[in-house]
PDB file of C-alpha atoms in Angstrom:
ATOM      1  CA  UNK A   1       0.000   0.000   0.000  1.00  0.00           C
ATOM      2  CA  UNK A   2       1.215   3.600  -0.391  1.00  0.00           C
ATOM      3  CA  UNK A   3       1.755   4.220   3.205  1.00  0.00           C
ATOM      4  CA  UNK A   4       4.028   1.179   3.880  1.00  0.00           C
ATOM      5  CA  UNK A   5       8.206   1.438   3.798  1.00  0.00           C
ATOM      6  CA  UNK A   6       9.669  -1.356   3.464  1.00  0.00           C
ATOM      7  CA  UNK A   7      12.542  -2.174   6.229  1.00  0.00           C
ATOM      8  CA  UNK A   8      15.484  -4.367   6.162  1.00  0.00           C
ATOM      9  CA  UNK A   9      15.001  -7.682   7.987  1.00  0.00           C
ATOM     10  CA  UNK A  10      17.373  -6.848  10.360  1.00  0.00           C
ATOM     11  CA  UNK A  11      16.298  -3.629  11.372  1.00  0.00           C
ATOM     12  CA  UNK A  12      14.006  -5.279  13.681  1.00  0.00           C
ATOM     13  CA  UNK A  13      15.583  -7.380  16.135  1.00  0.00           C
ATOM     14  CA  UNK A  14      13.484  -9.634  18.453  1.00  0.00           C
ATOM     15  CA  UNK A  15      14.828 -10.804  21.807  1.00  0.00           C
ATOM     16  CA  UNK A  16      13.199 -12.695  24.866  1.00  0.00           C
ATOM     17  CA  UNK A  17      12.200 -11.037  27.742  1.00  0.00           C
ATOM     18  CA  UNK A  18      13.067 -11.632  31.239  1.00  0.00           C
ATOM     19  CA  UNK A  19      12.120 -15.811  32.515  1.00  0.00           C
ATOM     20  CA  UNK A  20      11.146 -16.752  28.983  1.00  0.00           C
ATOM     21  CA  UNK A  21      13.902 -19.933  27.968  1.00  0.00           C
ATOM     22  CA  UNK A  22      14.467 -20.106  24.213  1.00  0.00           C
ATOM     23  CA  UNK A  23      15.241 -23.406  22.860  1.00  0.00           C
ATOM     24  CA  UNK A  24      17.371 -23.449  19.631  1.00  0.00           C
ATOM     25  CA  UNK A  25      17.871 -19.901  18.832  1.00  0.00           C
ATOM     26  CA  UNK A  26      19.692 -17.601  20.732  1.00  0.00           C
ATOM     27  CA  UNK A  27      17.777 -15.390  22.903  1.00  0.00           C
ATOM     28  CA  UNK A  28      18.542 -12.091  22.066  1.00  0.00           C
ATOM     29  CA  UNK A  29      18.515 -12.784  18.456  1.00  0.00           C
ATOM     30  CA  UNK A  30      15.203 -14.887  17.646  1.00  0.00           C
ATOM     31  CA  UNK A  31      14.578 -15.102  13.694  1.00  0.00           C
ATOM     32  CA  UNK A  32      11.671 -14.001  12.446  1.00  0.00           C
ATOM     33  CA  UNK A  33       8.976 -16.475   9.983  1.00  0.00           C
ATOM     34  CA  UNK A  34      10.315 -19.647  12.302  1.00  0.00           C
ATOM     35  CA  UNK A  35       8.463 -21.813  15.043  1.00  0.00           C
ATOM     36  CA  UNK A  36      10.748 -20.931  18.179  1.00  0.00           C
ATOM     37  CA  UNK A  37      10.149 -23.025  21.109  1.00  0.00           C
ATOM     38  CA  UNK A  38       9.812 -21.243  24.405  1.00  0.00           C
ATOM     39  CA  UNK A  39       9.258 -22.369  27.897  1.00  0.00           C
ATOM     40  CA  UNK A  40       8.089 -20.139  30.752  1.00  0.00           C
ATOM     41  CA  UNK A  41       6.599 -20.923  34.410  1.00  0.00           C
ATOM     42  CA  UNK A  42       2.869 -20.494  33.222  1.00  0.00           C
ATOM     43  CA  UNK A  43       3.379 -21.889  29.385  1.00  0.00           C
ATOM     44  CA  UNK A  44       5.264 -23.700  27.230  1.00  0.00           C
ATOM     45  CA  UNK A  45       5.368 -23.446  23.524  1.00  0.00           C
ATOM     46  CA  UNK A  46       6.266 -21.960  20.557  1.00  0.00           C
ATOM     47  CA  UNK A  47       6.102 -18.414  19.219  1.00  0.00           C
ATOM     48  CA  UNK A  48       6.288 -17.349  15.068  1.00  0.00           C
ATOM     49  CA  UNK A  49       6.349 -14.065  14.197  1.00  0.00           C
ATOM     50  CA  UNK A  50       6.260 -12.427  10.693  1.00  0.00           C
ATOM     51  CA  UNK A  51       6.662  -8.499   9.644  1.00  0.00           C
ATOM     52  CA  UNK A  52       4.662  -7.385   6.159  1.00  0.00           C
ATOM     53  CA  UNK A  53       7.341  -4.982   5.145  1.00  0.00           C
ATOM     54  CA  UNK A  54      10.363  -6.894   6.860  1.00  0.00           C
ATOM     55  CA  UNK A  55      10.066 -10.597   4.845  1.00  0.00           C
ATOM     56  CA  UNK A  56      12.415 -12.814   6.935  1.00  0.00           C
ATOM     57  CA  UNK A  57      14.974 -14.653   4.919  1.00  0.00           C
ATOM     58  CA  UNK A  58      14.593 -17.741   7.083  1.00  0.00           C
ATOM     59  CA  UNK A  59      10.749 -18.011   4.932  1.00  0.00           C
ATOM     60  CA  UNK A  60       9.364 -19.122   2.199  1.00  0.00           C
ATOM     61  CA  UNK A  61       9.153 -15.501  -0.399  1.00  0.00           C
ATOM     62  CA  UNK A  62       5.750 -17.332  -2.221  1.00  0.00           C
ATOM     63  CA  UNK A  63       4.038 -18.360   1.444  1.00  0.00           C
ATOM     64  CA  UNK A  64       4.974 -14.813   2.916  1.00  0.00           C
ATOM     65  CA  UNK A  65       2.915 -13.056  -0.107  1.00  0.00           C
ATOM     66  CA  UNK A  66       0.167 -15.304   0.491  1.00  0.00           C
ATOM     67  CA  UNK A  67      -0.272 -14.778   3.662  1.00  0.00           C
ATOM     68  CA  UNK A  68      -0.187 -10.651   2.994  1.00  0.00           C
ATOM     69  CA  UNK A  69      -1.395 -10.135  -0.108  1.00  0.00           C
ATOM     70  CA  UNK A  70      -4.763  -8.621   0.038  1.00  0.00           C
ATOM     71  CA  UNK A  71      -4.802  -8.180   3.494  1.00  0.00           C
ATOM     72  CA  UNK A  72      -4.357  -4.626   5.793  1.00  0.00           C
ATOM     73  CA  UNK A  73      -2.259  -6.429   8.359  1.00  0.00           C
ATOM     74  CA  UNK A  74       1.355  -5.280   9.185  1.00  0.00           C
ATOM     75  CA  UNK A  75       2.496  -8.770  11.257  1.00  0.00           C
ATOM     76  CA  UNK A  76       1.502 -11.513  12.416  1.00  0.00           C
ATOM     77  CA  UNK A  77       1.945 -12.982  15.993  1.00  0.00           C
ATOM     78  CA  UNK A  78       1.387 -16.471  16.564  1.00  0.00           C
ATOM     79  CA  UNK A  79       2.034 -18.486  20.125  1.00  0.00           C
ATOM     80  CA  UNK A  80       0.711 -22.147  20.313  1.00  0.00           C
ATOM     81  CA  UNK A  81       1.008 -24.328  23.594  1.00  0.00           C
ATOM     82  CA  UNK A  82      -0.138 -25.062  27.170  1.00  0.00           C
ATOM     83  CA  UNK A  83      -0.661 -23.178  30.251  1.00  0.00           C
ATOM     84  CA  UNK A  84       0.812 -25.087  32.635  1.00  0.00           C
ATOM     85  CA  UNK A  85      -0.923 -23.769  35.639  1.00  0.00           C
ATOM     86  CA  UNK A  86      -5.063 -24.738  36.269  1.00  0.00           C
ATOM     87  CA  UNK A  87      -7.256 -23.209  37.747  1.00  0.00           C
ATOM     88  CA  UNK A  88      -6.929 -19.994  35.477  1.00  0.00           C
ATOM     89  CA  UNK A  89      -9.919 -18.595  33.283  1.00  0.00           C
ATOM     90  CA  UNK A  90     -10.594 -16.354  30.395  1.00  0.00           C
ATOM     91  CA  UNK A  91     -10.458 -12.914  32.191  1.00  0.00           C
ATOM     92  CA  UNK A  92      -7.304 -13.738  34.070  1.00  0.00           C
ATOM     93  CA  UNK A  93      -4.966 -13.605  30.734  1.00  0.00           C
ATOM     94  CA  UNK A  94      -4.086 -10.315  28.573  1.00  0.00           C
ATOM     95  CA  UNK A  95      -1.823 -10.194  25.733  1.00  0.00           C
ATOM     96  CA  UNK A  96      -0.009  -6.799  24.719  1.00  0.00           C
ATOM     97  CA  UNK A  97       2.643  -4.918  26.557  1.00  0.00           C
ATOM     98  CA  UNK A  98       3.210  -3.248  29.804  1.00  0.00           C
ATOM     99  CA  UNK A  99       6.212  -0.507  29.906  1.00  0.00           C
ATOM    100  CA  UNK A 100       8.395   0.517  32.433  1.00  0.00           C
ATOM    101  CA  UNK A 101       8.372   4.099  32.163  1.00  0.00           C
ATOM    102  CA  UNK A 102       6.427   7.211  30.881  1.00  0.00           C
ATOM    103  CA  UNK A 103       6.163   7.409  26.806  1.00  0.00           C
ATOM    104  CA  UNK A 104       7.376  10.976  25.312  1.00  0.00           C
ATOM    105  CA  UNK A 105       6.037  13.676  23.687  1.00  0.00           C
ATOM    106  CA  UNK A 106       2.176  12.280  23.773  1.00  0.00           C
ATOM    107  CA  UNK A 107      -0.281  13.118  21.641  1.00  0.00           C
ATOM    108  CA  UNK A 108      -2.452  16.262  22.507  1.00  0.00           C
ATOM    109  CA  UNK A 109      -5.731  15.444  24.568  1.00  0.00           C
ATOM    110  CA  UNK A 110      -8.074  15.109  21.800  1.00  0.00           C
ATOM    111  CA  UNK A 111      -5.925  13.646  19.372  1.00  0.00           C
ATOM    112  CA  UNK A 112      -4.852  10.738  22.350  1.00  0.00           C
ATOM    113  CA  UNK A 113      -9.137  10.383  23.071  1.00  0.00           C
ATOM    114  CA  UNK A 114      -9.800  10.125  19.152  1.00  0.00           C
ATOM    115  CA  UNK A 115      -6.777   7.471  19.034  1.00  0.00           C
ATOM    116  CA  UNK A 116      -8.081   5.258  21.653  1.00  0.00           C
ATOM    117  CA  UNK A 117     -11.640   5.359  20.522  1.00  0.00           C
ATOM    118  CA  UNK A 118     -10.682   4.193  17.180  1.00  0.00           C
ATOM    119  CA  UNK A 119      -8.237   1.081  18.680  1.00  0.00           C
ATOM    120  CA  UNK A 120     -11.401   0.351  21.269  1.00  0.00           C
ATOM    121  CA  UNK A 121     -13.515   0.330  17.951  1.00  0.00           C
ATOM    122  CA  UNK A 122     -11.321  -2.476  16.633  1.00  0.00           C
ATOM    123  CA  UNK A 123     -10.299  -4.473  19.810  1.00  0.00           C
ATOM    124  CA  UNK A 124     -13.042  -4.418  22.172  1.00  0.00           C
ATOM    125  CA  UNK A 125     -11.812  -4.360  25.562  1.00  0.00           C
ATOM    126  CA  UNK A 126      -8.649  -3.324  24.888  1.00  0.00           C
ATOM    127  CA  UNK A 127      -6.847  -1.322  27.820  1.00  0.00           C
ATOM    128  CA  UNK A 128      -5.189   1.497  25.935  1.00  0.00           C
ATOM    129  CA  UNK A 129      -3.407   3.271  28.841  1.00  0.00           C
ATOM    130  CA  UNK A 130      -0.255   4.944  27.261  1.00  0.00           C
ATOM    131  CA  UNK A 131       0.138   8.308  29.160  1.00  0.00           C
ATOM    132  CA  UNK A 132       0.355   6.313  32.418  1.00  0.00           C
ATOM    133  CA  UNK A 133       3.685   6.121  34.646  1.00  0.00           C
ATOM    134  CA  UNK A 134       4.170   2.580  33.086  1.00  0.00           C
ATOM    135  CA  UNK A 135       1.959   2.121  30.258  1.00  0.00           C
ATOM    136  CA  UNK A 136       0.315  -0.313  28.996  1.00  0.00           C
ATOM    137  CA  UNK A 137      -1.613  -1.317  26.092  1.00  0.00           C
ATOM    138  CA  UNK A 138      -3.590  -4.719  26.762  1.00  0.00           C
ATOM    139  CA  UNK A 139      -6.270  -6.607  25.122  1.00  0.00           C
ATOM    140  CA  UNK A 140      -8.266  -9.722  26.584  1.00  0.00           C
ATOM    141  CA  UNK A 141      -7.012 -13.316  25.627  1.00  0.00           C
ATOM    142  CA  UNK A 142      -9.824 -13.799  23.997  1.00  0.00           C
ATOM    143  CA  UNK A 143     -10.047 -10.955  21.645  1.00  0.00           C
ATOM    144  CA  UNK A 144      -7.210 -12.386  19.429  1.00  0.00           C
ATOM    145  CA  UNK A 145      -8.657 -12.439  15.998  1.00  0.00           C
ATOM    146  CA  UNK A 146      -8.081 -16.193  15.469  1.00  0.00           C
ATOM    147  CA  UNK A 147      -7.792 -19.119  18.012  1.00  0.00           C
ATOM    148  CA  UNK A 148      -8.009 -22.814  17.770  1.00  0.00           C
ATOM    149  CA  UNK A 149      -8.178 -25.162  20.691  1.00  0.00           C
ATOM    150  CA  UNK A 150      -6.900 -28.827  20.127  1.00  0.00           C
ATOM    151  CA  UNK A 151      -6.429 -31.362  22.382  1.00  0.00           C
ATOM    152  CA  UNK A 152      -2.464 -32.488  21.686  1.00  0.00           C
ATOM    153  CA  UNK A 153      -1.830 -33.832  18.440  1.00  0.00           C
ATOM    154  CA  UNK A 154      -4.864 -32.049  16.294  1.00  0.00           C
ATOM    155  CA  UNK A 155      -3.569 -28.563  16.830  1.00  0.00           C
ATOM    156  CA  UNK A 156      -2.692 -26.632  13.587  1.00  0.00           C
ATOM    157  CA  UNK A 157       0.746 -26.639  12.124  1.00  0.00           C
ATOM    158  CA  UNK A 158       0.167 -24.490   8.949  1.00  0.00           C
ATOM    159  CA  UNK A 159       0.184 -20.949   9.941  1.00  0.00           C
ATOM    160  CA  UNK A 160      -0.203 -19.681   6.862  1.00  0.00           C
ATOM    161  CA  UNK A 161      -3.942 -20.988   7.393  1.00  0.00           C
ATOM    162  CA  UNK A 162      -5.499 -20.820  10.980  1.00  0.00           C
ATOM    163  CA  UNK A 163      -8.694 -21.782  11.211  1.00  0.00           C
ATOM    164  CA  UNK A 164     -11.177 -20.772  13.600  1.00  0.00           C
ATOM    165  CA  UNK A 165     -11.753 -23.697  15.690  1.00  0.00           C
ATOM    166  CA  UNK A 166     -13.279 -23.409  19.076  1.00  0.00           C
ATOM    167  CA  UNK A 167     -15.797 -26.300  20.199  1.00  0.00           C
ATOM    168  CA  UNK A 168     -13.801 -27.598  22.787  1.00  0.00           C
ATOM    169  CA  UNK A 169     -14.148 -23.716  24.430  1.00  0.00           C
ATOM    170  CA  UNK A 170     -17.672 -23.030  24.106  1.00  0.00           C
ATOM    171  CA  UNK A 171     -20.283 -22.697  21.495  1.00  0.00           C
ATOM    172  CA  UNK A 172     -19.735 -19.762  19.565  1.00  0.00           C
ATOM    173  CA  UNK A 173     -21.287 -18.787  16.042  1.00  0.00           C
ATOM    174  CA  UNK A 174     -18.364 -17.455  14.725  1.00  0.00           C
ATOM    175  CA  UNK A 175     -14.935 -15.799  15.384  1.00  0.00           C
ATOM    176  CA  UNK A 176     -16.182 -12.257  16.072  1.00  0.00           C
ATOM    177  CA  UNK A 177     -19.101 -13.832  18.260  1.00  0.00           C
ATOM    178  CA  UNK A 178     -16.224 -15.155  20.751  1.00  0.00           C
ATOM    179  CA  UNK A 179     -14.023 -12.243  20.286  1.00  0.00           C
ATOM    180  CA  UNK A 180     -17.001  -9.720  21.310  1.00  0.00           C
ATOM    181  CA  UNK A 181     -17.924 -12.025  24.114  1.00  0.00           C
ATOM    182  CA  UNK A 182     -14.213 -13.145  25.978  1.00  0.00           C
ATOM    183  CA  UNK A 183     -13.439  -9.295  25.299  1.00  0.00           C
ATOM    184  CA  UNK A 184     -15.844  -9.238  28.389  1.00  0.00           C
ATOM    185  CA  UNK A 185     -14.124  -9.503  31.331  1.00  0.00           C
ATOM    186  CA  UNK A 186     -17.587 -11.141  33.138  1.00  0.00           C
ATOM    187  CA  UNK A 187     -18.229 -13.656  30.305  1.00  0.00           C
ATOM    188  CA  UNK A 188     -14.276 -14.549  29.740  1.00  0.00           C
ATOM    189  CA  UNK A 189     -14.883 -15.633  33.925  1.00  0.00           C
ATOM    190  CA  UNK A 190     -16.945 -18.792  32.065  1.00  0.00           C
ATOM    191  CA  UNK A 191     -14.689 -19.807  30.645  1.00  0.00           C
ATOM    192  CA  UNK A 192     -11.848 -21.880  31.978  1.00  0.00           C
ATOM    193  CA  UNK A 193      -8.428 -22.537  30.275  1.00  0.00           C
ATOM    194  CA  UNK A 194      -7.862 -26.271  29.970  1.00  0.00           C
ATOM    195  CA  UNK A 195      -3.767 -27.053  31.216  1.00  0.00           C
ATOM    196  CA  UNK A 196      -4.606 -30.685  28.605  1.00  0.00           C
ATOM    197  CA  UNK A 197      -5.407 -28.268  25.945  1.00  0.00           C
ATOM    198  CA  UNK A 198      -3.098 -26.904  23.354  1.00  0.00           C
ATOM    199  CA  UNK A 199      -3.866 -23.321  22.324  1.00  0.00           C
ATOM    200  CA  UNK A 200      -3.009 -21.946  18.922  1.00  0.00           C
ATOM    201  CA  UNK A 201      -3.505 -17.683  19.623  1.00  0.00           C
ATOM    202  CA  UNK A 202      -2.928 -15.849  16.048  1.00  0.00           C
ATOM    203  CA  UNK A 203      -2.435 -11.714  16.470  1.00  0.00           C
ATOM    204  CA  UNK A 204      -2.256  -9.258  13.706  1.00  0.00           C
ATOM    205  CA  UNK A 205      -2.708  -5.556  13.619  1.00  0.00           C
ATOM    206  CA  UNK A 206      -4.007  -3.405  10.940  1.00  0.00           C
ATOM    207  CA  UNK A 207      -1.998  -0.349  12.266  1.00  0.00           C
ATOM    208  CA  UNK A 208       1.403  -1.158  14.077  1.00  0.00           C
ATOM    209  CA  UNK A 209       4.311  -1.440  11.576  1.00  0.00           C
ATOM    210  CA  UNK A 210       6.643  -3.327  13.264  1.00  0.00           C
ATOM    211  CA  UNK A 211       9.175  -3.513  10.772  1.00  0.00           C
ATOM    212  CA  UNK A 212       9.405  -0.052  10.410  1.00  0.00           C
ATOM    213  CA  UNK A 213       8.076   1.117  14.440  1.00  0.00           C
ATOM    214  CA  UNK A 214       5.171   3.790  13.016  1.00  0.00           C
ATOM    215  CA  UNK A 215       1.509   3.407  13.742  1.00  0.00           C
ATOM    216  CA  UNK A 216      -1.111   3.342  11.622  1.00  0.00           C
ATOM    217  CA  UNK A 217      -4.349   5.077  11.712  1.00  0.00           C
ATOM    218  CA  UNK A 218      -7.524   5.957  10.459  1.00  0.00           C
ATOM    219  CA  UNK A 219      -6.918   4.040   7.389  1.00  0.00           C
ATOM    220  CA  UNK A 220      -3.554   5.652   6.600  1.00  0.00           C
ATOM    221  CA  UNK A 221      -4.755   9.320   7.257  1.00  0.00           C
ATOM    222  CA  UNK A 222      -2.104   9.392   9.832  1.00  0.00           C
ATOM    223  CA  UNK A 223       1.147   7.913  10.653  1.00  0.00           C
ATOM    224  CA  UNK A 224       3.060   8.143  14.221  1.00  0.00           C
ATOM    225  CA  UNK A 225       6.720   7.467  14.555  1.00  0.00           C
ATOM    226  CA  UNK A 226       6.899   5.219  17.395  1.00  0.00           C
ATOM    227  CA  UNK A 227      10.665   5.943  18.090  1.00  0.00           C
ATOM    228  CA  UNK A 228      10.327   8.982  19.907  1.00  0.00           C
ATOM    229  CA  UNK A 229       7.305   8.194  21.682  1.00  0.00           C
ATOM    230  CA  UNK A 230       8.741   4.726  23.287  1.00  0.00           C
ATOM    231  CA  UNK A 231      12.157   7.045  23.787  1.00  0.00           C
ATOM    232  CA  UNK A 232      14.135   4.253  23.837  1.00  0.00           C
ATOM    233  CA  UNK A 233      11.934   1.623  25.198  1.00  0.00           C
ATOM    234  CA  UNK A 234      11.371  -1.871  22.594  1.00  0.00           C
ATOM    235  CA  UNK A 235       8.207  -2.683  21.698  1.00  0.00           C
ATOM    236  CA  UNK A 236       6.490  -5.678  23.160  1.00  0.00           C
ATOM    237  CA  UNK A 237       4.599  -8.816  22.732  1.00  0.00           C
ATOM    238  CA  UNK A 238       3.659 -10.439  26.084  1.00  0.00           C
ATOM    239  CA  UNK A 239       1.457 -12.356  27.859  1.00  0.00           C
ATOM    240  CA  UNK A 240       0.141 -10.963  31.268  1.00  0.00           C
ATOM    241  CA  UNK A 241      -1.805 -12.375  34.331  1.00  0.00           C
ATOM    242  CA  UNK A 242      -4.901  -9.479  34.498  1.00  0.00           C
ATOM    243  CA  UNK A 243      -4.824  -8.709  38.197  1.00  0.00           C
ATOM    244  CA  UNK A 244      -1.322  -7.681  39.305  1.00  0.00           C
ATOM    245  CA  UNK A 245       0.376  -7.755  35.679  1.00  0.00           C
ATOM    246  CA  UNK A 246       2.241 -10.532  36.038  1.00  0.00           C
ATOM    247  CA  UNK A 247       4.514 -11.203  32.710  1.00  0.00           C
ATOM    248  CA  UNK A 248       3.702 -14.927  31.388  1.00  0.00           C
ATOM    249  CA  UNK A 249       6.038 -14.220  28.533  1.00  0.00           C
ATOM    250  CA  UNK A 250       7.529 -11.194  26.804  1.00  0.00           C
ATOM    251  CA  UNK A 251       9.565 -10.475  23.387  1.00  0.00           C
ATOM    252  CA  UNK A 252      11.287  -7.218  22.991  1.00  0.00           C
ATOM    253  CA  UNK A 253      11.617  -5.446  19.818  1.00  0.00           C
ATOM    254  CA  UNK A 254      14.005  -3.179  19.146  1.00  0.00           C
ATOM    255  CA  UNK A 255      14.032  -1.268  16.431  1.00  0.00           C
ATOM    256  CA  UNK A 256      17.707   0.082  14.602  1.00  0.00           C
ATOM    257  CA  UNK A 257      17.402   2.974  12.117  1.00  0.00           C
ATOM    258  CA  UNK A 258      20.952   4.401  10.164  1.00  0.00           C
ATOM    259  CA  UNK A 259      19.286   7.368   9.419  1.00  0.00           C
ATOM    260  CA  UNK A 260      17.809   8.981  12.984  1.00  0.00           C
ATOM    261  CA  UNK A 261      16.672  11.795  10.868  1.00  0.00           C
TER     262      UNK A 261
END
């Protein structure tokens, strides 16, 4: 699309956050468009991530285009596995990031309410708290736009092609009919996460370039360079317990421009 820049692959680097073991690859350098397998003290899995405008050179050029072509999305996020601990449910687990300090040179008032409206548009129950001391920017588990639930063994391996598959979680009449009811904190309490079950959780974002570290919005109208706002802080892509904010897992990006201009 006009809007997008294409990045170098290794502009971009990914790196596991803090009590996250990587297995294979080395942890401060995971590759993008591969299956990385990752342990933590709440799940154990893998975790795939692909950038539009970054193509990895670990992937298949034909499979990247399909999975892009035709679509708004600037990544995609996948993590498959268990939860190793019971007793949890669907309101307990957000996925997003959680910062450590204040974000620079925020957007005026009404331009920051017009911004969140339009992300709480597209991801009900998202928690969009950037001008906080730490900010955060959350969504419920069970808003992800695709999720299957397998028991071991059936789960999907092509993730070129997730499929919507839920029956073991509830009965739900589509994808957006779960997503609009686990975005509810009250609801997602039904709902129990299974430790026997193996969860496939596909992300994707019409409006963070992550390859490139702008956002976005209002279908291209506007685009935010992230740099200055995270001043100096990576990106993330984490997993957090709901109540006290508890980090499940975490992967940093950090982002590496020549020209700072």
């Amino acid at each position: 699309s006009d809007f997008a820049e294409s990045a170098p692959a290794a502009a971009t680097v990914v790196s596991a956050g803090d009590g996250v073991a990587i297995e294979g690859f080395p942890p401060e350098k995971i590759p993008l468009g591969e299956k990385v397998p990752f342990d933590t003290e709440v799940f154990q899995g893998v975790f795939y991530l692909r950038l539009r405008n970054a193509p990895s050179p670990n992937e298949d050029v034909d499979r990247h285009s399909a999975y892009f072509d035709g679509k708004k999305r600037f990544f995609q996020c996948v993590v498959q596995g268990r939860f190793k601990r019971s007793g949890m449910n669907f309101s307990d687990i957000v996925l997003g990031g959680v910062f450590e300090k204040k974000m620079k040179g925020m957007p005026p008032a009404a331009l920051f309410r017009a911004i969140r409206a339009f992300l709480e548009t597209i991801s009900p129950g998202i928690v969009f708290d950037i001008a906080a001391d730490r900010p955060k920017v959350l969504s419920p588990l069970g808003a992800c736009q695709t999720m299957s639930v397998d028991l071991p063994g059936d789960e999907p391996t092509d993730f070129n092609n997730i499929v919507e598959n839920n029956a073991l979680l509830g009965t739900f009449a589509s994808a957006g009919k779960r997503r609009k009811m686990l975005s509810k904190p009250k609801t997602a309490k039904g709902y129990k996460i299974d430790t026997d079950h193996v969860y496939t959780i596909e992300c994707y974002d019409d409006t963070m370039d992550l390859a490139t570290f702008h956002q976005v919005l209002f279908g291209g109208k506007m685009k935010v360079d992230l740099m200055p706002v995270l001043d100096g802080q990576n990106m993330l892509l984490g997993m957090y317990m709901r109540e006290d904010l508890q980090c499940v897992y975490k992967l940093a990006l950090t982002h590496n421009r020549e020209d700072q201009s």
